[in-house]
PDB file of C-alpha atoms in Angstrom:
ATOM      1  CA  MET A   1     -84.226  58.474 -10.835  1.00 56.00           C
ATOM      2  CA  GLU A   2     -84.488  59.134 -14.544  1.00 56.00           C
ATOM      3  CA  ASN A   3     -80.676  59.134 -14.832  1.00 64.00           C
ATOM      4  CA  LEU A   4     -80.531  55.787 -13.080  1.00 60.00           C
ATOM      5  CA  ASN A   5     -83.124  54.335 -15.433  1.00 63.00           C
ATOM      6  CA  GLU A   6     -81.210  55.637 -18.427  1.00 65.00           C
ATOM      7  CA  TYR A   7     -77.984  54.184 -17.086  1.00 61.00           C
ATOM      8  CA  LEU A   8     -79.590  50.790 -16.475  1.00 60.00           C
ATOM      9  CA  LYS A   9     -81.116  50.857 -19.923  1.00 62.00           C
ATOM     10  CA  TRP A  10     -77.719  51.699 -21.474  1.00 61.00           C
ATOM     11  CA  PHE A  11     -76.035  48.958 -19.479  1.00 57.00           C
ATOM     12  CA  PHE A  12     -78.705  46.424 -20.474  1.00 62.00           C
ATOM     13  CA  ASN A  13     -78.360  47.298 -24.161  1.00 62.00           C
ATOM     14  CA  LEU A  14     -74.576  47.058 -23.877  1.00 58.00           C
ATOM     15  CA  LEU A  15     -74.871  43.679 -22.159  1.00 59.00           C
ATOM     16  CA  VAL A  16     -77.242  42.395 -24.832  1.00 61.00           C
ATOM     17  CA  GLU A  17     -74.898  43.631 -27.543  1.00 63.00           C
ATOM     18  CA  TYR A  18     -71.665  42.220 -26.083  1.00 66.00           C
ATOM     19  CA  THR A  19     -72.917  39.013 -24.457  1.00 71.00           C
ATOM     20  CA  PRO A  20     -72.852  37.008 -27.710  1.00 72.00           C
ATOM     21  CA  ARG A  21     -69.349  38.340 -28.390  1.00 71.00           C
ATOM     22  CA  LEU A  22     -68.190  37.390 -24.886  1.00 75.00           C
ATOM     23  CA  ILE A  23     -69.663  33.893 -25.216  1.00 77.00           C
ATOM     24  CA  TYR A  24     -68.149  33.466 -28.674  1.00 75.00           C
ATOM     25  CA  ALA A  25     -64.753  34.720 -27.508  1.00 76.00           C
ATOM     26  CA  PHE A  26     -64.854  32.453 -24.456  1.00 79.00           C
ATOM     27  CA  VAL A  27     -65.750  29.423 -26.573  1.00 82.00           C
ATOM     28  CA  LEU A  28     -63.012  30.383 -29.039  1.00 82.00           C
ATOM     29  CA  LEU A  29     -60.483  30.702 -26.199  1.00 82.00           C
ATOM     30  CA  ILE A  30     -61.331  27.294 -24.734  1.00 87.00           C
ATOM     31  CA  GLY A  31     -61.385  25.648 -28.162  1.00 86.00           C
ATOM     32  CA  GLY A  32     -58.096  27.313 -29.086  1.00 85.00           C
ATOM     33  CA  LEU A  33     -56.368  26.122 -25.903  1.00 85.00           C
ATOM     34  CA  LEU A  34     -57.608  22.586 -26.505  1.00 88.00           C
ATOM     35  CA  ALA A  35     -56.437  22.777 -30.136  1.00 88.00           C
ATOM     36  CA  ILE A  36     -52.969  23.966 -29.005  1.00 85.00           C
ATOM     37  CA  LYS A  37     -52.782  21.068 -26.573  1.00 87.00           C
ATOM     38  CA  LEU A  38     -53.777  18.624 -29.345  1.00 88.00           C
ATOM     39  CA  ILE A  39     -51.218  20.104 -31.763  1.00 86.00           C
ATOM     40  CA  ARG A  40     -48.539  19.863 -29.068  1.00 84.00           C
ATOM     41  CA  THR A  41     -49.377  16.187 -28.468  1.00 86.00           C
ATOM     42  CA  ILE A  42     -49.277  15.326 -32.184  1.00 86.00           C
ATOM     43  CA  ILE A  43     -45.968  17.109 -32.761  1.00 82.00           C
ATOM     44  CA  LEU A  44     -44.513  15.459 -29.648  1.00 80.00           C
ATOM     45  CA  LYS A  45     -45.369  12.008 -31.025  1.00 82.00           C
ATOM     46  CA  VAL A  46     -43.844  12.853 -34.412  1.00 81.00           C
ATOM     47  CA  MET A  47     -40.626  14.097 -32.802  1.00 76.00           C
ATOM     48  CA  LYS A  48     -40.342  10.996 -30.619  1.00 75.00           C
ATOM     49  CA  LYS A  49     -40.826   8.733 -33.639  1.00 77.00           C
ATOM     50  CA  ARG A  50     -37.919  10.532 -35.328  1.00 73.00           C
ATOM     51  CA  ASP A  51     -35.804   9.942 -32.211  1.00 70.00           C
ATOM     52  CA  MET A  52     -35.088  13.627 -31.668  1.00 68.00           C
ATOM     53  CA  ASP A  53     -33.055  14.833 -28.716  1.00 64.00           C
ATOM     54  CA  PRO A  54     -35.323  15.201 -25.613  1.00 69.00           C
ATOM     55  CA  THR A  55     -33.978  18.686 -24.874  1.00 64.00           C
ATOM     56  CA  ALA A  56     -34.608  19.767 -28.461  1.00 66.00           C
ATOM     57  CA  VAL A  57     -38.162  18.433 -28.278  1.00 74.00           C
ATOM     58  CA  ARG A  58     -38.939  20.401 -25.119  1.00 73.00           C
ATOM     59  CA  PHE A  59     -37.225  23.502 -26.502  1.00 71.00           C
ATOM     60  CA  LEU A  60     -39.174  23.529 -29.785  1.00 74.00           C
ATOM     61  CA  LEU A  61     -42.484  22.634 -28.161  1.00 79.00           C
ATOM     62  CA  ASP A  62     -42.201  25.533 -25.706  1.00 76.00           C
ATOM     63  CA  ILE A  63     -41.529  27.998 -28.537  1.00 77.00           C
ATOM     64  CA  LEU A  64     -44.403  26.650 -30.632  1.00 81.00           C
ATOM     65  CA  THR A  65     -46.798  26.727 -27.671  1.00 83.00           C
ATOM     66  CA  TRP A  66     -46.111  30.370 -26.839  1.00 78.00           C
ATOM     67  CA  VAL A  67     -46.370  31.457 -30.488  1.00 81.00           C
ATOM     68  CA  LEU A  68     -49.763  29.752 -30.809  1.00 85.00           C
ATOM     69  CA  ARG A  69     -50.956  31.272 -27.526  1.00 83.00           C
ATOM     70  CA  VAL A  70     -50.043  34.790 -28.648  1.00 80.00           C
ATOM     71  CA  MET A  71     -51.871  34.237 -31.953  1.00 82.00           C
ATOM     72  CA  LEU A  72     -54.915  32.912 -30.098  1.00 82.00           C
ATOM     73  CA  PHE A  73     -54.909  35.904 -27.748  1.00 82.00           C
ATOM     74  CA  ILE A  74     -54.890  38.335 -30.698  1.00 78.00           C
ATOM     75  CA  ILE A  75     -57.774  36.477 -32.388  1.00 80.00           C
ATOM     76  CA  VAL A  76     -59.848  36.461 -29.183  1.00 77.00           C
ATOM     77  CA  ILE A  77     -59.499  40.184 -28.501  1.00 76.00           C
ATOM     78  CA  ALA A  78     -60.311  40.882 -32.180  1.00 75.00           C
ATOM     79  CA  LYS A  79     -63.611  39.000 -31.723  1.00 72.00           C
ATOM     80  CA  LEU A  80     -64.346  41.201 -28.701  1.00 70.00           C
ATOM     81  CA  GLY A  81     -64.138  44.276 -30.907  1.00 68.00           C
ATOM     82  CA  VAL A  82     -60.708  45.502 -29.820  1.00 65.00           C
ATOM     83  CA  GLU A  83     -58.707  47.169 -32.595  1.00 65.00           C
ATOM     84  CA  THR A  84     -55.905  44.673 -33.196  1.00 62.00           C
ATOM     85  CA  SER A  85     -53.792  46.844 -35.493  1.00 65.00           C
ATOM     86  CA  SER A  86     -52.975  49.312 -32.726  1.00 62.00           C
ATOM     87  CA  PHE A  87     -52.505  46.448 -30.281  1.00 61.00           C
ATOM     88  CA  VAL A  88     -50.072  44.685 -32.631  1.00 63.00           C
ATOM     89  CA  ALA A  89     -48.193  47.970 -33.105  1.00 66.00           C
ATOM     90  CA  ILE A  90     -47.879  48.400 -29.338  1.00 64.00           C
ATOM     91  CA  LEU A  91     -46.803  44.777 -28.995  1.00 65.00           C
ATOM     92  CA  GLY A  92     -44.212  45.234 -31.734  1.00 68.00           C
ATOM     93  CA  ALA A  93     -42.831  48.403 -30.136  1.00 65.00           C
ATOM     94  CA  ALA A  94     -42.621  46.661 -26.780  1.00 62.00           C
ATOM     95  CA  GLY A  95     -40.902  43.711 -28.406  1.00 63.00           C
ATOM     96  CA  LEU A  96     -38.376  46.033 -30.072  1.00 58.00           C
ATOM     97  CA  ALA A  97     -37.610  47.759 -26.783  1.00 58.00           C
ATOM     98  CA  VAL A  98     -37.188  44.460 -24.998  1.00 55.00           C
ATOM     99  CA  GLY A  99     -35.045  43.139 -27.846  1.00 57.00           C
ATOM    100  CA  LEU A 100     -32.683  46.121 -27.711  1.00 49.00           C
ATOM    101  CA  SER A 101     -32.280  45.766 -23.964  1.00 49.00           C
ATOM    102  CA  LEU A 102     -31.717  42.012 -24.173  1.00 48.00           C
ATOM    103  CA  GLN A 103     -29.407  41.725 -27.183  1.00 55.00           C
ATOM    104  CA  GLY A 104     -27.107  39.299 -25.409  1.00 58.00           C
ATOM    105  CA  SER A 105     -29.983  37.090 -24.325  1.00 69.00           C
ATOM    106  CA  LEU A 106     -31.450  37.096 -27.840  1.00 73.00           C
ATOM    107  CA  SER A 107     -28.038  36.135 -29.207  1.00 79.00           C
ATOM    108  CA  ASN A 108     -27.967  33.208 -26.786  1.00 83.00           C
ATOM    109  CA  PHE A 109     -31.533  32.301 -27.774  1.00 79.00           C
ATOM    110  CA  ALA A 110     -30.581  32.300 -31.472  1.00 82.00           C
ATOM    111  CA  GLY A 111     -27.499  30.250 -30.617  1.00 85.00           C
ATOM    112  CA  GLY A 112     -29.702  27.703 -28.871  1.00 83.00           C
ATOM    113  CA  LEU A 113     -31.850  27.418 -31.995  1.00 80.00           C
ATOM    114  CA  LEU A 114     -28.755  26.856 -34.153  1.00 83.00           C
ATOM    115  CA  ILE A 115     -27.514  24.152 -31.806  1.00 85.00           C
ATOM    116  CA  ILE A 116     -30.918  22.441 -31.890  1.00 78.00           C
ATOM    117  CA  ILE A 117     -31.123  22.619 -35.694  1.00 78.00           C
ATOM    118  CA  PHE A 118     -27.575  21.657 -36.695  1.00 82.00           C
ATOM    119  CA  LYS A 119     -26.880  19.336 -33.720  1.00 84.00           C
ATOM    120  CA  PRO A 120     -23.112  19.713 -33.256  1.00 90.00           C
ATOM    121  CA  PHE A 121     -23.660  17.763 -30.037  1.00 90.00           C
ATOM    122  CA  ARG A 122     -26.424  16.035 -28.084  1.00 87.00           C
ATOM    123  CA  VAL A 123     -27.243  15.462 -24.445  1.00 86.00           C
ATOM    124  CA  GLY A 124     -24.759  12.883 -23.133  1.00 89.00           C
ATOM    125  CA  ASP A 125     -21.892  13.870 -25.457  1.00 92.00           C
ATOM    126  CA  TYR A 126     -18.514  14.878 -24.051  1.00 93.00           C
ATOM    127  CA  ILE A 127     -17.376  18.152 -25.625  1.00 94.00           C
ATOM    128  CA  GLU A 128     -14.718  20.830 -25.295  1.00 94.00           C
ATOM    129  CA  ALA A 129     -15.689  24.437 -26.038  1.00 93.00           C
ATOM    130  CA  GLN A 130     -14.785  27.915 -24.831  1.00 90.00           C
ATOM    131  CA  GLY A 131     -11.857  26.488 -22.880  1.00 90.00           C
ATOM    132  CA  GLU A 132     -14.086  24.099 -20.918  1.00 92.00           C
ATOM    133  CA  GLY A 133     -14.776  20.385 -21.205  1.00 93.00           C
ATOM    134  CA  GLY A 134     -17.538  18.169 -19.873  1.00 94.00           C
ATOM    135  CA  THR A 135     -20.559  16.001 -20.543  1.00 94.00           C
ATOM    136  CA  VAL A 136     -23.630  17.789 -21.911  1.00 93.00           C
ATOM    137  CA  ASN A 137     -26.426  17.469 -19.362  1.00 90.00           C
ATOM    138  CA  GLU A 138     -28.962  19.907 -20.759  1.00 86.00           C
ATOM    139  CA  ILE A 139     -29.362  22.308 -23.685  1.00 85.00           C
ATOM    140  CA  GLN A 140     -31.365  25.187 -22.238  1.00 82.00           C
ATOM    141  CA  ILE A 141     -32.855  28.189 -24.053  1.00 78.00           C
ATOM    142  CA  PHE A 142     -29.982  30.535 -23.255  1.00 84.00           C
ATOM    143  CA  ALA A 143     -27.142  28.260 -22.084  1.00 89.00           C
ATOM    144  CA  THR A 144     -25.820  24.710 -22.268  1.00 91.00           C
ATOM    145  CA  LYS A 145     -25.130  22.855 -19.035  1.00 93.00           C
ATOM    146  CA  LEU A 146     -21.961  20.740 -18.782  1.00 95.00           C
ATOM    147  CA  THR A 147     -20.696  18.490 -16.007  1.00 95.00           C
ATOM    148  CA  THR A 148     -16.909  18.139 -15.803  1.00 94.00           C
ATOM    149  CA  PRO A 149     -15.148  14.853 -14.924  1.00 90.00           C
ATOM    150  CA  SER A 150     -14.571  16.310 -11.424  1.00 92.00           C
ATOM    151  CA  ASN A 151     -18.370  16.806 -11.088  1.00 94.00           C
ATOM    152  CA  GLN A 152     -18.378  20.576 -11.520  1.00 94.00           C
ATOM    153  CA  VAL A 153     -21.308  22.184 -13.333  1.00 95.00           C
ATOM    154  CA  ILE A 154     -20.521  24.716 -16.077  1.00 94.00           C
ATOM    155  CA  TYR A 155     -23.016  26.876 -17.975  1.00 94.00           C
ATOM    156  CA  ILE A 156     -21.801  28.104 -21.387  1.00 94.00           C
ATOM    157  CA  PRO A 157     -23.914  30.781 -23.165  1.00 92.00           C
ATOM    158  CA  ASN A 158     -25.369  29.396 -26.375  1.00 91.00           C
ATOM    159  CA  GLY A 159     -24.377  32.513 -28.351  1.00 89.00           C
ATOM    160  CA  SER A 160     -20.646  32.081 -27.813  1.00 88.00           C
ATOM    161  CA  LEU A 161     -20.989  28.299 -27.994  1.00 90.00           C
ATOM    162  CA  SER A 162     -22.622  28.345 -31.436  1.00 87.00           C
ATOM    163  CA  ASN A 163     -20.079  30.865 -32.800  1.00 88.00           C
ATOM    164  CA  GLY A 164     -16.964  29.127 -31.455  1.00 89.00           C
ATOM    165  CA  ASN A 165     -15.071  25.902 -32.015  1.00 92.00           C
ATOM    166  CA  ILE A 166     -16.613  22.758 -30.551  1.00 93.00           C
ATOM    167  CA  LYS A 167     -14.702  19.512 -30.127  1.00 93.00           C
ATOM    168  CA  ASN A 168     -17.120  16.589 -29.769  1.00 94.00           C
ATOM    169  CA  TYR A 169     -15.444  13.446 -28.431  1.00 92.00           C
ATOM    170  CA  SER A 170     -18.639  11.374 -28.546  1.00 91.00           C
ATOM    171  CA  LYS A 171     -19.691  12.003 -32.143  1.00 90.00           C
ATOM    172  CA  GLU A 172     -17.898   8.901 -33.441  1.00 91.00           C
ATOM    173  CA  LEU A 173     -17.960   5.427 -31.896  1.00 92.00           C
ATOM    174  CA  THR A 174     -14.178   4.980 -31.948  1.00 94.00           C
ATOM    175  CA  ARG A 175     -11.219   7.178 -31.106  1.00 94.00           C
ATOM    176  CA  ARG A 176      -7.492   7.057 -31.845  1.00 95.00           C
ATOM    177  CA  GLY A 177      -4.986   7.467 -29.047  1.00 95.00           C
ATOM    178  CA  GLU A 178      -1.341   8.464 -29.210  1.00 96.00           C
ATOM    179  CA  ILE A 179       1.264   7.138 -26.754  1.00 96.00           C
ATOM    180  CA  ILE A 180       4.864   8.322 -26.812  1.00 95.00           C
ATOM    181  CA  VAL A 181       7.428   5.899 -25.379  1.00 95.00           C
ATOM    182  CA  GLY A 182      11.064   6.852 -24.901  1.00 94.00           C
ATOM    183  CA  ALA A 183      13.933   4.364 -25.029  1.00 94.00           C
ATOM    184  CA  GLY A 184      17.602   4.969 -24.304  1.00 91.00           C
ATOM    185  CA  TYR A 185      20.062   5.458 -27.164  1.00 91.00           C
ATOM    186  CA  GLY A 186      21.903   2.359 -26.029  1.00 89.00           C
ATOM    187  CA  SER A 187      18.807   0.171 -26.611  1.00 91.00           C
ATOM    188  CA  ASN A 188      18.358  -2.098 -29.617  1.00 93.00           C
ATOM    189  CA  MET A 189      15.687  -0.311 -31.684  1.00 92.00           C
ATOM    190  CA  LYS A 190      14.411  -3.522 -33.297  1.00 94.00           C
ATOM    191  CA  HIS A 191      14.080  -5.133 -29.878  1.00 95.00           C
ATOM    192  CA  VAL A 192      12.177  -2.114 -28.526  1.00 95.00           C
ATOM    193  CA  LYS A 193       9.812  -2.158 -31.495  1.00 95.00           C
ATOM    194  CA  ASP A 194       9.180  -5.907 -31.103  1.00 95.00           C
ATOM    195  CA  VAL A 195       8.334  -5.424 -27.408  1.00 95.00           C
ATOM    196  CA  LEU A 196       5.936  -2.578 -28.206  1.00 96.00           C
ATOM    197  CA  THR A 197       4.311  -4.673 -30.940  1.00 95.00           C
ATOM    198  CA  LYS A 198       3.745  -7.483 -28.446  1.00 95.00           C
ATOM    199  CA  ILE A 199       2.225  -5.094 -25.886  1.00 96.00           C
ATOM    200  CA  VAL A 200      -0.186  -3.668 -28.458  1.00 96.00           C
ATOM    201  CA  ALA A 201      -1.153  -7.102 -29.782  1.00 95.00           C
ATOM    202  CA  GLU A 202      -1.986  -8.370 -26.285  1.00 95.00           C
ATOM    203  CA  GLU A 203      -4.083  -5.348 -25.285  1.00 95.00           C
ATOM    204  CA  PRO A 204      -7.763  -6.429 -25.670  1.00 95.00           C
ATOM    205  CA  LYS A 205      -9.149  -2.872 -25.785  1.00 96.00           C
ATOM    206  CA  ILE A 206      -7.164  -1.960 -28.900  1.00 96.00           C
ATOM    207  CA  LEU A 207      -9.157  -2.524 -32.095  1.00 96.00           C
ATOM    208  CA  ASP A 208      -7.741  -4.594 -34.955  1.00 93.00           C
ATOM    209  CA  GLU A 209      -9.171  -2.192 -37.528  1.00 93.00           C
ATOM    210  CA  PRO A 210      -7.856   0.369 -38.192  1.00 93.00           C
ATOM    211  CA  ALA A 211      -4.574  -1.399 -37.536  1.00 95.00           C
ATOM    212  CA  PRO A 212      -2.339   0.122 -34.843  1.00 96.00           C
ATOM    213  CA  ILE A 213       0.869   1.855 -35.918  1.00 96.00           C
ATOM    214  CA  ILE A 214       4.244   1.713 -34.138  1.00 96.00           C
ATOM    215  CA  ARG A 215       7.083   3.874 -35.453  1.00 95.00           C
ATOM    216  CA  VAL A 216       9.983   6.096 -34.452  1.00 95.00           C
ATOM    217  CA  LYS A 217       8.712   9.619 -33.915  1.00 94.00           C
ATOM    218  CA  GLU A 218      11.899  11.524 -33.179  1.00 93.00           C
ATOM    219  CA  LEU A 219      15.477  11.353 -31.963  1.00 92.00           C
ATOM    220  CA  ALA A 220      15.150  13.511 -28.876  1.00 89.00           C
ATOM    221  CA  ASP A 221      17.874  14.918 -26.622  1.00 85.00           C
ATOM    222  CA  ASN A 222      17.852  12.043 -24.144  1.00 86.00           C
ATOM    223  CA  SER A 223      15.906   9.269 -25.869  1.00 91.00           C
ATOM    224  CA  VAL A 224      14.611   7.665 -29.030  1.00 94.00           C
ATOM    225  CA  ASN A 225      10.869   8.366 -28.923  1.00 95.00           C
ATOM    226  CA  PHE A 226       8.531   5.740 -30.347  1.00 96.00           C
ATOM    227  CA  GLN A 227       4.959   6.601 -31.317  1.00 96.00           C
ATOM    228  CA  ILE A 228       2.045   4.204 -30.789  1.00 96.00           C
ATOM    229  CA  LEU A 229      -1.179   5.069 -32.637  1.00 97.00           C
ATOM    230  CA  ALA A 230      -4.026   2.763 -31.604  1.00 96.00           C
ATOM    231  CA  TRP A 231      -7.818   2.848 -31.933  1.00 96.00           C
ATOM    232  CA  ALA A 232     -10.321   1.969 -29.210  1.00 96.00           C
ATOM    233  CA  LYS A 233     -14.023   2.344 -28.518  1.00 94.00           C
ATOM    234  CA  ASN A 234     -14.999   5.603 -26.861  1.00 91.00           C
ATOM    235  CA  GLU A 235     -15.896   3.904 -23.603  1.00 91.00           C
ATOM    236  CA  ASP A 236     -12.532   2.036 -23.535  1.00 94.00           C
ATOM    237  CA  TYR A 237     -10.301   4.916 -24.638  1.00 93.00           C
ATOM    238  CA  TRP A 238      -8.892   6.196 -21.327  1.00 91.00           C
ATOM    239  CA  GLN A 239      -8.492   2.731 -19.839  1.00 95.00           C
ATOM    240  CA  MET A 240      -6.683   1.590 -22.976  1.00 96.00           C
ATOM    241  CA  LEU A 241      -4.146   4.434 -22.680  1.00 95.00           C
ATOM    242  CA  SER A 242      -3.565   3.635 -19.017  1.00 96.00           C
ATOM    243  CA  ASP A 243      -3.187  -0.125 -19.589  1.00 96.00           C
ATOM    244  CA  VAL A 244      -0.726   0.279 -22.463  1.00 96.00           C
ATOM    245  CA  GLN A 245       1.504   2.667 -20.520  1.00 95.00           C
ATOM    246  CA  GLU A 246       1.456   0.390 -17.478  1.00 96.00           C
ATOM    247  CA  ASN A 247       2.402  -2.627 -19.595  1.00 95.00           C
ATOM    248  CA  VAL A 248       5.177  -0.648 -21.293  1.00 95.00           C
ATOM    249  CA  LYS A 249       6.809   0.010 -17.916  1.00 95.00           C
ATOM    250  CA  LEU A 250       6.442  -3.624 -16.830  1.00 95.00           C
ATOM    251  CA  MET A 251       7.770  -5.083 -20.096  1.00 95.00           C
ATOM    252  CA  PHE A 252      10.637  -2.612 -20.391  1.00 94.00           C
ATOM    253  CA  ASP A 253      11.760  -3.512 -16.873  1.00 93.00           C
ATOM    254  CA  GLN A 254      11.487  -7.201 -17.735  1.00 94.00           C
ATOM    255  CA  GLU A 255      13.408  -6.816 -21.018  1.00 93.00           C
ATOM    256  CA  LYS A 256      16.038  -4.525 -19.449  1.00 92.00           C
ATOM    257  CA  ILE A 257      15.161  -1.651 -21.767  1.00 92.00           C
ATOM    258  CA  GLU A 258      16.164   1.711 -20.361  1.00 90.00           C
ATOM    259  CA  ILE A 259      13.480   4.384 -20.023  1.00 87.00           C
ATOM    260  CA  PRO A 260      15.556   7.574 -19.920  1.00 85.00           C
ATOM    261  CA  PHE A 261      14.712  10.634 -17.882  1.00 76.00           C
ATOM    262  CA  PRO A 262      16.199  14.125 -17.875  1.00 70.00           C
ATOM    263  CA  GLN A 263      19.471  14.157 -15.935  1.00 66.00           C
ATOM    264  CA  ARG A 264      22.657  16.142 -15.686  1.00 68.00           C
ATOM    265  CA  ASP A 265      26.145  14.736 -15.266  1.00 65.00           C
ATOM    266  CA  ILE A 266      28.489  16.779 -13.098  1.00 75.00           C
ATOM    267  CA  VAL A 267      32.233  16.135 -13.450  1.00 71.00           C
ATOM    268  CA  ILE A 268      34.547  17.337 -10.679  1.00 73.00           C
ATOM    269  CA  ARG A 269      38.199  17.632 -11.527  1.00 70.00           C
ATOM    270  CA  ASN A 270      41.075  18.025  -9.081  1.00 66.00           C
ATOM    271  CA  LEU A 271      43.285  20.954  -9.991  1.00 58.00           C
ATOM    272  CA  ASP A 272      46.921  21.421  -8.979  1.00 58.00           C
ATOM    273  CA  THR A 273      46.706  24.630  -6.997  1.00 56.00           C
ATOM    274  CA  LYS A 274      50.511  25.011  -7.016  1.00 58.00           C
ATOM    275  CA  ASN A 275      50.538  25.945 -10.696  1.00 59.00           C
ATOM    276  CA  LEU A 276      47.707  28.467 -10.418  1.00 54.00           C
ATOM    277  CA  PRO A 277      48.704  32.114 -10.746  1.00 59.00           C
ATOM    278  CA  SER A 278      48.799  33.931  -7.422  1.00 55.00           C
TER     279      SER A 278
END
């Protein structure tokens, strides 16, 4: 009975001693969570005013939120009387172990940060990288999601993406296309060039500035190859190439201009078998 009374007395004293700390820590935890939420809301508004990429906004906010939560957790347990130095050391050792085991993932994470900061591309851009091409749908923490023109989904790790070559077709508003047109050696070169000039001038998707260029590119084995360099808006680029090539075929047929194709002439000669050696 005496032991029970002593135990109850010890528990009561402990409760009296730690209750204010528990209340203070609880209030601090609630206030800290509310403060993190407020900070997140303010930063979100600032980022939206600066017209930042939506994926970048979500990415940075998630990182900031978890960093603030870890700091709040350390402050709360310090108010409860827990030795934070040893706790931070344990946390650091655990972080080192996890980092060593997840080097590839951390490389992809760092690559994602570089992509967010330097913005070589944005969501909605069409890019080519790591031998793949597609429209950027989402920039995730560890990988970037692309959708190909044939509606296939490709995930490229951010580490290799940030360290490799990236070709962004959507960065500029306009794009120059090259069309090679072959004409037979028997064709009048001035006539061919005049026809090509007319085709380019009548194509509405070709921009006037920079001015299109039409010139002889090379004297090939079977044809004289003309080069057309023309600018178009990004959204009109592929249709412009298709329309010009279609009109080239139609106009060349109309103007009787030969479009050569690889061919081989075979000559058969009759031999006098009487004079052949036996």
